[in-house]
Amino acid sequence: MILHVLLIDCEFVALADDLNSKLVTFDKGIIKEFPDLAVHPADFIV
């Protein structure tokens, strides 16, 4: 599997995972690759 995200983005994903929290982002690629951790702000507020 090829991830279409930057290394720095992966650092934020790893941090959210370590903190057992969601990563709120507008980046559709991160949301697509990490659907269990990443969420769009509009979906987070609901």
Coordinates of N, CA, C and O in Angstrom, one line a residue:
M1 N 0.8 -1.2 0.0 CA 0.0 0.0 0.0 C 0.9 1.2 0.0 O 1.8 1.3 0.8
I2 N 0.6 2.2 -0.9 CA 1.3 3.4 -0.9 C 0.5 4.5 -0.3 O -0.7 4.7 -0.6
L3 N 1.1 5.1 0.7 CA 0.4 6.2 1.4 C 0.7 7.5 0.7 O 1.8 7.8 0.3
H4 N -0.3 8.3 0.5 CA -0.2 9.6 -0.2 C -0.3 10.7 0.8 O -1.1 11.7 0.6
V5 N 0.5 10.6 1.8 CA 0.6 11.7 2.8 C 2.1 12.0 3.0 O 2.9 11.2 2.8
L6 N 2.3 13.2 3.5 CA 3.7 13.6 3.8 C 4.2 13.0 5.1 O 3.4 12.7 6.0
L7 N 5.5 12.9 5.3 CA 6.0 12.4 6.5 C 5.6 13.2 7.7 O 5.3 12.7 8.8
I8 N 5.6 14.5 7.6 CA 5.2 15.4 8.7 C 3.7 15.1 9.1 O 3.4 15.1 10.3
D9 N 2.9 14.8 8.1 CA 1.5 14.5 8.4 C 1.4 13.2 9.2 O 0.6 13.1 10.1
C10 N 2.3 12.2 8.9 CA 2.3 11.0 9.7 C 2.7 11.2 11.1 O 2.3 10.5 12.0
E11 N 3.5 12.2 11.4 CA 3.9 12.5 12.7 C 2.7 13.0 13.5 O 2.5 12.6 14.7
F12 N 1.8 13.8 12.9 CA 0.6 14.2 13.6 C -0.4 13.0 13.8 O -1.1 12.9 14.8
V13 N -0.4 12.1 12.8 CA -1.3 10.9 12.9 C -0.8 10.1 14.1 O -1.5 9.6 14.9
A14 N 0.5 9.9 14.2 CA 1.1 9.1 15.3 C 0.9 9.7 16.6 O 0.6 9.0 17.6
L15 N 1.0 11.1 16.7 CA 0.7 11.8 17.9 C -0.8 11.6 18.3 O -1.0 11.3 19.5
A16 N -1.7 11.7 17.4 CA -3.1 11.5 17.7 C -3.3 10.1 18.2 O -4.1 9.9 19.2
D17 N -2.7 9.1 17.6 CA -2.8 7.7 18.0 C -2.2 7.6 19.4 O -2.9 6.9 20.3
D18 N -1.1 8.1 19.7 CA -0.5 8.0 21.0 C -1.3 8.6 22.1 O -1.4 8.1 23.3
L19 N -2.0 9.7 21.8 CA -2.9 10.4 22.7 C -4.3 9.9 22.8 O -5.1 10.4 23.5
N20 N -4.6 8.8 22.0 CA -5.9 8.3 21.9 C -6.9 9.3 21.6 O -8.0 9.4 22.2
S21 N -6.6 10.2 20.6 CA -7.5 11.2 20.2 C -7.7 11.3 18.7 O -7.1 10.5 18.0
K22 N -8.6 12.1 18.3 CA -8.8 12.3 16.8 C -7.9 13.4 16.3 O -7.5 14.3 17.0
L23 N -7.5 13.2 15.0 CA -6.8 14.3 14.3 C -7.8 15.0 13.4 O -8.3 14.4 12.5
V24 N -8.0 16.2 13.8 CA -9.0 17.1 13.1 C -8.2 17.8 11.9 O -7.3 18.5 12.2
T25 N -8.6 17.5 10.7 CA -7.9 18.0 9.6 C -8.8 18.3 8.4 O -9.9 17.6 8.2
F26 N -8.4 19.2 7.5 CA -9.1 19.4 6.2 C -8.5 18.6 5.1 O -9.0 18.5 4.0
D27 N -7.4 17.9 5.4 CA -6.6 17.1 4.4 C -7.4 15.8 4.1 O -7.4 14.9 4.9
K28 N -8.0 15.8 2.9 CA -8.8 14.6 2.5 C -7.9 13.3 2.4 O -8.4 12.2 2.6
G29 N -6.6 13.5 2.0 CA -5.8 12.3 1.9 C -5.5 11.7 3.2 O -5.5 10.4 3.3
I30 N -5.3 12.5 4.3 CA -5.1 11.9 5.6 C -6.4 11.2 6.1 O -6.4 10.1 6.6
I31 N -7.5 11.9 5.9 CA -8.8 11.3 6.3 C -9.1 10.0 5.6 O -9.5 9.0 6.2
K32 N -8.7 9.9 4.3 CA -8.9 8.7 3.5 C -8.0 7.6 4.0 O -8.4 6.4 4.1
E33 N -6.7 7.9 4.3 CA -5.7 6.9 4.6 C -5.8 6.4 6.1 O -5.5 5.3 6.5
F34 N -6.4 7.3 7.0 CA -6.5 7.0 8.4 C -7.9 7.3 8.9 O -8.1 8.2 9.8
P35 N -8.9 6.6 8.4 CA -10.3 7.0 8.7 C -10.6 6.7 10.2 O -11.6 7.3 10.7
D36 N -9.9 5.9 10.9 CA -10.1 5.7 12.3 C -9.6 6.8 13.2 O -10.1 7.0 14.3
L37 N -8.6 7.5 12.7 CA -8.0 8.6 13.5 C -8.3 10.0 13.0 O -8.5 10.9 13.8
A38 N -8.4 10.2 11.7 CA -8.6 11.5 11.2 C -10.0 11.8 10.9 O -10.8 10.9 10.4
V39 N -10.4 13.0 11.1 CA -11.8 13.5 10.9 C -11.8 14.9 10.4 O -11.0 15.7 10.8
H40 N -12.8 15.2 9.5 CA -13.0 16.5 9.0 C -13.6 17.4 10.1 O -14.4 16.9 10.9
P41 N -13.2 18.7 10.2 CA -13.7 19.5 11.3 C -15.3 19.6 11.3 O -15.9 19.6 12.4
A42 N -15.9 19.5 10.2 CA -17.4 19.6 10.2 C -18.0 18.3 10.8 O -19.0 18.4 11.4
D43 N -17.3 17.2 10.6 CA -17.8 15.9 11.2 C -17.4 15.9 12.7 O -18.0 15.1 13.5
F44 N -16.4 16.6 13.1 CA -15.9 16.5 14.5 C -16.9 17.3 15.4 O -17.1 16.9 16.5
I45 N -17.4 18.4 14.9 CA -18.3 19.3 15.7 C -19.6 18.6 15.9 O -20.2 18.8 17.0
V46 N -20.1 17.8 15.0 CA -21.4 17.2 15.1 C -21.5 16.3 16.3 O -21.0 15.8 17.0

